[in-house]
Amino acid sequence: MKNIGKSVCFILAIISMACSSSDDATVTPPVEAIPEEIAPVETLDFVNAEFVADMPVSQFNTSFVYDDKIYATAEDETYAFDIGSKTWSLLTTDTDTPKTTFDIGLNFIRDGKWYRLIRKGLFVFDFELNDWEVIKSFPLSDLIYSIQGYYVEAENAVYVLDQINRAEIIYKYDLLTNELMEHSTFDNNAGWYPIPENAFIINDTRYVAHLNDWEDMEISKFNEDYTVFETINVLETENYLDEGVACQFGDYIIFGLGGVPTGDANGNITRDPSTLNFHYYNTITDTFGTMNTPFYESCRDAQLVTYNNEYYLIGGLTITNNRTEFRSTIEKLQFEIIAP
């Protein structure tokens, strides 16, 4: 019986070993997942702000670059800043000077003259005579409050829309008849502060950078005949962007600064939502980015103009010792592309 028992145990051991070998043969070792390679992309960074000159007044209504100079208005006065010599000159004191109390308006050159379309009407400045002329006055109660759009030389027209009062109309201003007419409609969900110099043509696409909320920057575009205005992307930031600035940098739209603080009856700041950063929108990849280096102080209600691929920040307001103060300077900003 002992021999029989040993034989049975031996047979069972052989069978067990065979089964074990069979199981081992069918087990597939786990395959480690190969991480997907993400191609590095270039980014933008804010590098420096360099003082250029003081302003002759505390604040300008608008600033506009033409023929190697920055032209600016302040109430009834019109100034020119020679970028090469860094000197100011007062060109005229004219009661016809376009003055704005809310919106920035649209500046463009036509027939060698400076045209300015704002909520109060169309104005033109003659560089030879140093004289403003009122071309068309608008009744504010009936027409637009904020001008955002494009001058189209080939059509002798300006196409604009007004997002401040939520009017859902795209307007066409005929420069031959000086008539403002309804051109089309769009879905207007805005109603926030306008961003100056916010319309850019990049690769034949007509972009507009505008706010949908205090901290939401929308990038929208017109179609070719200005009958459609649609949002293509939105960036929500941590701080406020109202009364900020924007500019074009190659295939990018740069925007940032802004943020209107809250003050008490004595003018002391009780809440400061200012942003010190610049952000950008890549029109090629349809993506946003934030520059790593913040601006060195708060700045809102300034103007940002471009001259020969240089960027000049003009005026604005900042916060010093817990109170709002005028900056009243011109600074040259430097941005650069960071290679991947």
Short mmCIF file of C-alpha atoms in Angstrom, two decimals:
data_model
loop_
_atom_site.label_atom_id
_atom_site.label_comp_id
_atom_site.label_asym_id
_atom_site.label_seq_id
_atom_site.Cartn_x
_atom_site.Cartn_y
_atom_site.Cartn_z
CA MET A 1 0.00 0.00 0.00
CA LYS A 2 2.88 2.35 0.71
CA ASN A 3 4.17 1.80 -2.83
CA ILE A 4 0.73 2.48 -4.28
CA GLY A 5 0.47 5.70 -2.23
CA LYS A 6 3.87 6.86 -3.38
CA SER A 7 2.96 6.16 -6.98
CA VAL A 8 -0.26 8.13 -6.72
CA CYS A 9 1.55 11.07 -5.12
CA PHE A 10 4.23 10.96 -7.82
CA ILE A 11 1.60 10.95 -10.60
CA LEU A 12 -0.28 13.87 -8.99
CA ALA A 13 2.97 15.85 -8.67
CA ILE A 14 3.73 15.31 -12.37
CA ILE A 15 0.21 16.40 -13.34
CA SER A 16 0.50 19.51 -11.10
CA MET A 17 3.83 20.43 -12.65
CA ALA A 18 2.41 20.04 -16.14
CA CYS A 19 -0.58 22.24 -15.38
CA SER A 20 1.68 24.84 -13.84
CA SER A 21 3.92 24.85 -16.91
CA SER A 22 0.88 25.17 -19.16
CA ASP A 23 -0.45 28.13 -17.16
CA ASP A 24 2.93 29.87 -17.23
CA ALA A 25 3.07 29.51 -20.98
CA THR A 26 -0.23 31.32 -21.49
CA VAL A 27 0.44 34.27 -19.18
CA THR A 28 1.43 37.42 -21.11
CA PRO A 29 3.72 39.76 -19.22
CA PRO A 30 2.34 43.31 -18.82
CA VAL A 31 3.40 45.79 -21.48
CA GLU A 32 4.50 49.15 -20.15
CA ALA A 33 2.63 52.06 -21.72
CA ILE A 34 4.84 54.19 -23.92
CA PRO A 35 4.24 57.85 -23.09
CA GLU A 36 3.02 59.92 -26.02
CA GLU A 37 5.61 62.40 -27.14
CA ILE A 38 4.32 65.98 -27.05
CA ALA A 39 6.07 68.26 -29.46
CA PRO A 40 7.52 71.31 -27.71
CA VAL A 41 5.99 74.62 -28.70
CA GLU A 42 7.33 78.14 -28.65
CA THR A 43 6.05 80.61 -26.07
CA LEU A 44 6.18 84.35 -25.50
CA ASP A 45 7.65 86.28 -22.62
CA PHE A 46 7.60 89.89 -21.46
CA VAL A 47 11.24 90.94 -21.12
CA ASN A 48 11.50 94.60 -20.19
CA ALA A 49 9.86 98.01 -19.82
CA GLU A 50 12.16 100.91 -20.67
CA PHE A 51 11.37 104.55 -19.83
CA VAL A 52 11.25 106.71 -22.96
CA ALA A 53 9.82 110.12 -22.00
CA ASP A 54 7.41 111.99 -19.77
CA MET A 55 4.07 113.14 -21.16
CA PRO A 56 3.19 116.84 -21.49
CA VAL A 57 -0.19 116.19 -19.82
CA SER A 58 -1.52 113.81 -17.18
CA GLN A 59 -3.53 111.65 -19.58
CA PHE A 60 -4.40 111.39 -23.27
CA ASN A 61 -7.78 110.61 -24.83
CA THR A 62 -6.12 108.63 -27.60
CA SER A 63 -2.72 107.89 -29.14
CA PHE A 64 -2.00 107.02 -32.76
CA VAL A 65 1.20 106.31 -34.73
CA TYR A 66 1.79 107.84 -38.16
CA ASP A 67 4.87 108.89 -40.11
CA ASP A 68 7.49 108.27 -37.38
CA LYS A 69 5.46 110.11 -34.75
CA ILE A 70 2.95 109.38 -32.02
CA TYR A 71 -0.02 111.72 -32.26
CA ALA A 72 -2.20 112.19 -29.19
CA THR A 73 -5.11 114.30 -28.01
CA ALA A 74 -5.94 115.64 -24.57
CA GLU A 75 -9.18 117.58 -24.34
CA ASP A 76 -8.82 120.42 -26.92
CA GLU A 77 -5.10 119.89 -27.48
CA THR A 78 -3.30 117.76 -30.08
CA TYR A 79 0.35 116.74 -29.57
CA ALA A 80 3.02 114.97 -31.61
CA PHE A 81 5.88 112.92 -30.18
CA ASP A 82 8.93 112.50 -32.42
CA ILE A 83 10.07 108.94 -31.69
CA GLY A 84 13.59 109.55 -32.97
CA SER A 85 14.34 112.71 -30.96
CA LYS A 86 12.01 111.79 -28.08
CA THR A 87 10.49 115.28 -28.02
CA TRP A 88 6.93 116.56 -27.76
CA SER A 89 5.33 119.42 -29.66
CA LEU A 90 1.90 121.01 -29.27
CA LEU A 91 0.31 121.11 -32.72
CA THR A 92 -2.96 122.87 -32.04
CA THR A 93 -5.60 123.83 -29.52
CA ASP A 94 -8.86 123.30 -31.37
CA THR A 95 -12.44 123.16 -30.09
CA ASP A 96 -13.21 120.57 -32.82
CA THR A 97 -10.77 118.07 -31.27
CA PRO A 98 -12.59 114.75 -30.69
CA LYS A 99 -12.92 114.18 -26.95
CA THR A 100 -14.01 110.90 -25.41
CA THR A 101 -15.41 110.24 -21.99
CA PHE A 102 -15.89 106.48 -22.26
CA ASP A 103 -14.83 104.65 -25.42
CA ILE A 104 -11.52 104.71 -27.24
CA GLY A 105 -12.77 104.83 -30.83
CA LEU A 106 -11.23 103.87 -34.16
CA ASN A 107 -8.24 105.68 -35.73
CA PHE A 108 -7.19 105.32 -39.37
CA ILE A 109 -5.38 107.18 -42.16
CA ARG A 110 -7.33 108.13 -45.29
CA ASP A 111 -6.07 110.38 -48.09
CA GLY A 112 -3.12 111.38 -45.94
CA LYS A 113 -5.31 112.58 -43.06
CA TRP A 114 -6.03 111.22 -39.61
CA TYR A 115 -9.63 110.05 -39.24
CA ARG A 116 -11.12 109.34 -35.84
CA LEU A 117 -14.51 107.63 -35.47
CA ILE A 118 -15.95 107.74 -31.94
CA ARG A 119 -19.38 107.60 -30.33
CA LYS A 120 -19.78 111.36 -30.92
CA GLY A 121 -19.13 111.17 -34.67
CA LEU A 122 -16.42 111.26 -37.35
CA PHE A 123 -13.53 113.74 -37.08
CA VAL A 124 -10.55 114.38 -39.38
CA PHE A 125 -7.16 115.98 -38.69
CA ASP A 126 -5.20 117.72 -41.45
CA PHE A 127 -1.46 117.25 -40.78
CA GLU A 128 -0.51 120.22 -42.98
CA LEU A 129 -2.95 122.67 -41.44
CA ASN A 130 -2.82 121.18 -37.93
CA ASP A 131 -6.59 121.49 -37.84
CA TRP A 132 -9.50 119.27 -36.77
CA GLU A 133 -12.78 119.19 -38.68
CA VAL A 134 -16.07 117.62 -37.64
CA ILE A 135 -17.31 115.49 -40.54
CA LYS A 136 -20.35 113.94 -38.88
CA SER A 137 -21.96 114.29 -35.46
CA PHE A 138 -23.95 111.45 -33.89
CA PRO A 139 -26.87 111.85 -31.49
CA LEU A 140 -25.67 109.69 -28.59
CA SER A 141 -29.14 108.53 -27.57
CA ASP A 142 -29.81 106.96 -30.97
CA LEU A 143 -26.52 105.45 -32.03
CA ILE A 144 -23.52 103.54 -30.77
CA TYR A 145 -21.51 103.92 -27.57
CA SER A 146 -18.32 101.99 -28.29
CA ILE A 147 -16.51 101.71 -31.62
CA GLN A 148 -14.79 98.40 -32.45
CA GLY A 149 -14.02 97.42 -36.01
CA TYR A 150 -12.18 98.08 -39.27
CA TYR A 151 -11.59 100.72 -41.92
CA VAL A 152 -11.81 99.18 -45.41
CA GLU A 153 -10.13 101.48 -47.91
CA ALA A 154 -11.27 99.54 -50.97
CA GLU A 155 -14.91 100.01 -49.99
CA ASN A 156 -14.66 103.58 -48.67
CA ALA A 157 -16.31 102.25 -45.55
CA VAL A 158 -15.86 101.45 -41.88
CA TYR A 159 -17.46 98.36 -40.31
CA VAL A 160 -18.02 98.58 -36.57
CA LEU A 161 -20.03 97.10 -33.74
CA ASP A 162 -20.92 98.22 -30.24
CA GLN A 163 -20.58 95.70 -27.45
CA ILE A 164 -20.96 98.07 -24.52
CA ASN A 165 -24.71 98.58 -24.66
CA ARG A 166 -25.41 95.05 -25.92
CA ALA A 167 -26.77 96.28 -29.26
CA GLU A 168 -26.77 93.32 -31.64
CA ILE A 169 -26.00 95.32 -34.78
CA ILE A 170 -22.99 95.43 -37.09
CA TYR A 171 -22.85 98.92 -38.58
CA LYS A 172 -21.41 100.18 -41.85
CA TYR A 173 -20.28 103.80 -42.08
CA ASP A 174 -20.17 105.00 -45.70
CA LEU A 175 -17.30 107.50 -45.99
CA LEU A 176 -18.65 108.89 -49.28
CA THR A 177 -22.14 109.67 -48.03
CA ASN A 178 -21.27 109.91 -44.31
CA GLU A 179 -24.19 107.66 -43.47
CA LEU A 180 -24.21 105.10 -40.68
CA MET A 181 -26.43 102.14 -41.53
CA GLU A 182 -27.24 98.69 -40.18
CA HIS A 183 -25.20 96.09 -42.03
CA SER A 184 -25.96 92.86 -40.17
CA THR A 185 -26.60 91.43 -36.70
CA PHE A 186 -24.61 89.35 -34.22
CA ASP A 187 -25.07 87.67 -30.84
CA ASN A 188 -23.90 90.28 -28.33
CA ASN A 189 -23.29 88.92 -24.84
CA ALA A 190 -20.72 91.51 -23.81
CA GLY A 191 -21.35 94.87 -22.17
CA TRP A 192 -17.91 95.40 -20.62
CA TYR A 193 -15.16 97.97 -20.99
CA PRO A 194 -13.59 98.22 -24.46
CA ILE A 195 -9.93 97.39 -25.05
CA PRO A 196 -8.17 100.11 -27.11
CA GLU A 197 -6.56 99.18 -30.44
CA ASN A 198 -8.16 95.75 -30.25
CA ALA A 199 -8.74 94.88 -33.93
CA PHE A 200 -6.03 92.99 -35.86
CA ILE A 201 -5.73 91.45 -39.33
CA ILE A 202 -3.53 88.34 -39.15
CA ASN A 203 -3.22 85.99 -42.14
CA ASP A 204 -6.26 87.65 -43.75
CA THR A 205 -8.41 86.96 -40.68
CA ARG A 206 -10.04 89.93 -38.92
CA TYR A 207 -9.67 89.40 -35.16
CA VAL A 208 -11.10 91.44 -32.30
CA ALA A 209 -9.95 91.06 -28.67
CA HIS A 210 -12.70 92.08 -26.24
CA LEU A 211 -14.09 91.36 -22.78
CA ASN A 212 -17.02 89.12 -21.96
CA ASP A 213 -16.59 89.74 -18.22
CA TRP A 214 -14.13 91.60 -16.04
CA GLU A 215 -11.67 88.71 -16.29
CA ASP A 216 -12.79 86.94 -19.51
CA MET A 217 -10.96 87.83 -22.71
CA GLU A 218 -12.74 86.72 -25.86
CA ILE A 219 -11.12 86.39 -29.25
CA SER A 220 -13.68 86.86 -32.01
CA LYS A 221 -13.52 87.40 -35.74
CA PHE A 222 -15.45 88.90 -38.64
CA ASN A 223 -16.07 87.02 -41.84
CA GLU A 224 -14.97 88.51 -45.18
CA ASP A 225 -18.02 90.70 -45.80
CA TYR A 226 -18.52 91.71 -42.15
CA THR A 227 -21.91 90.06 -41.87
CA VAL A 228 -20.87 87.55 -39.18
CA PHE A 229 -19.05 88.19 -35.89
CA GLU A 230 -18.34 85.07 -33.88
CA THR A 231 -16.29 84.12 -30.82
CA ILE A 232 -13.62 81.48 -31.42
CA ASN A 233 -11.96 81.19 -27.99
CA VAL A 234 -12.10 82.58 -24.43
CA LEU A 235 -9.50 82.91 -21.66
CA GLU A 236 -10.57 83.39 -18.05
CA THR A 237 -7.86 85.02 -15.94
CA GLU A 238 -7.43 85.26 -12.19
CA ASN A 239 -7.51 89.07 -12.06
CA TYR A 240 -9.45 91.69 -14.00
CA LEU A 241 -8.60 92.81 -17.55
CA ASP A 242 -10.99 95.75 -17.89
CA GLU A 243 -9.28 98.91 -19.17
CA GLY A 244 -6.33 96.79 -20.25
CA VAL A 245 -4.33 96.93 -23.50
CA ALA A 246 -3.76 94.74 -26.55
CA CYS A 247 -1.40 94.56 -29.54
CA GLN A 248 -0.34 92.29 -32.39
CA PHE A 249 2.99 90.44 -32.25
CA GLY A 250 3.51 88.39 -35.40
CA ASP A 251 0.91 85.61 -35.36
CA TYR A 252 0.05 86.40 -31.73
CA ILE A 253 -2.37 88.78 -30.04
CA ILE A 254 -0.91 90.07 -26.77
CA PHE A 255 -3.21 91.47 -24.07
CA GLY A 256 -3.08 92.19 -20.38
CA LEU A 257 -2.78 94.70 -17.52
CA GLY A 258 -6.00 96.48 -16.49
CA GLY A 259 -8.28 95.92 -13.53
CA VAL A 260 -10.28 98.81 -12.05
CA PRO A 261 -9.90 99.04 -8.25
CA THR A 262 -12.60 99.88 -5.72
CA GLY A 263 -12.10 102.90 -3.48
CA ASP A 264 -13.78 104.50 -0.48
CA ALA A 265 -15.15 108.04 -0.20
CA ASN A 266 -11.66 109.35 0.57
CA GLY A 267 -10.06 107.78 -2.49
CA ASN A 268 -8.30 104.98 -0.62
CA ILE A 269 -8.18 101.62 -2.42
CA THR A 270 -10.32 99.00 -0.69
CA ARG A 271 -10.03 96.29 -3.36
CA ASP A 272 -7.42 95.88 -6.07
CA PRO A 273 -8.18 93.36 -8.86
CA SER A 274 -5.27 94.54 -11.04
CA THR A 275 -3.29 92.10 -13.14
CA LEU A 276 0.44 92.51 -13.68
CA ASN A 277 0.64 89.88 -16.40
CA PHE A 278 0.54 89.85 -20.16
CA HIS A 279 -1.23 86.99 -21.89
CA TYR A 280 -1.25 85.96 -25.53
CA TYR A 281 -3.40 84.18 -28.09
CA ASN A 282 -1.71 82.06 -30.76
CA THR A 283 -3.77 82.45 -33.94
CA ILE A 284 -2.07 79.45 -35.54
CA THR A 285 -2.76 76.91 -32.79
CA ASP A 286 -5.91 78.60 -31.37
CA THR A 287 -4.42 78.49 -27.87
CA PHE A 288 -3.72 80.94 -25.04
CA GLY A 289 -0.64 81.40 -22.90
CA THR A 290 0.51 83.54 -19.98
CA MET A 291 3.88 85.23 -19.95
CA ASN A 292 6.08 84.18 -17.06
CA THR A 293 7.38 87.65 -16.25
CA PRO A 294 4.79 90.07 -14.80
CA PHE A 295 4.77 93.81 -15.37
CA TYR A 296 6.47 95.71 -12.57
CA GLU A 297 3.43 97.75 -11.47
CA SER A 298 -0.31 97.94 -11.96
CA CYS A 299 -1.47 99.83 -15.04
CA ARG A 300 -4.93 100.49 -16.45
CA ASP A 301 -6.56 102.92 -18.89
CA ALA A 302 -3.33 103.19 -20.90
CA GLN A 303 -2.77 103.01 -24.66
CA LEU A 304 -0.40 100.61 -26.42
CA VAL A 305 0.82 101.59 -29.90
CA THR A 306 3.16 99.86 -32.34
CA TYR A 307 5.95 101.46 -34.36
CA ASN A 308 8.44 99.44 -36.46
CA ASN A 309 7.82 96.33 -34.36
CA GLU A 310 8.37 98.31 -31.17
CA TYR A 311 5.67 98.63 -28.53
CA TYR A 312 5.03 101.84 -26.62
CA LEU A 313 2.84 101.95 -23.50
CA ILE A 314 1.44 105.45 -23.06
CA GLY A 315 0.00 106.93 -19.87
CA GLY A 316 -2.58 105.19 -17.76
CA LEU A 317 -3.25 104.90 -14.05
CA THR A 318 -1.41 103.01 -11.34
CA ILE A 319 -1.77 102.50 -7.58
CA THR A 320 0.75 104.19 -5.29
CA ASN A 321 0.46 104.33 -1.51
CA ASN A 322 -3.00 102.79 -1.74
CA ARG A 323 -4.29 105.56 -4.03
CA THR A 324 -4.79 105.92 -7.79
CA GLU A 325 -2.27 108.11 -9.60
CA PHE A 326 -1.46 109.04 -13.21
CA ARG A 327 1.56 107.29 -14.74
CA SER A 328 2.09 110.08 -17.37
CA THR A 329 5.03 108.39 -19.09
CA ILE A 330 5.89 106.61 -22.33
CA GLU A 331 7.61 103.25 -21.95
CA LYS A 332 8.91 100.86 -24.59
CA LEU A 333 7.90 97.28 -23.89
CA GLN A 334 9.92 94.32 -25.09
CA PHE A 335 8.45 90.91 -25.85
CA GLU A 336 10.31 87.92 -27.24
CA ILE A 337 9.62 84.43 -28.54
CA ILE A 338 11.03 81.61 -26.39
CA ALA A 339 12.10 78.73 -28.62
CA PRO A 340 11.09 75.20 -27.53
#
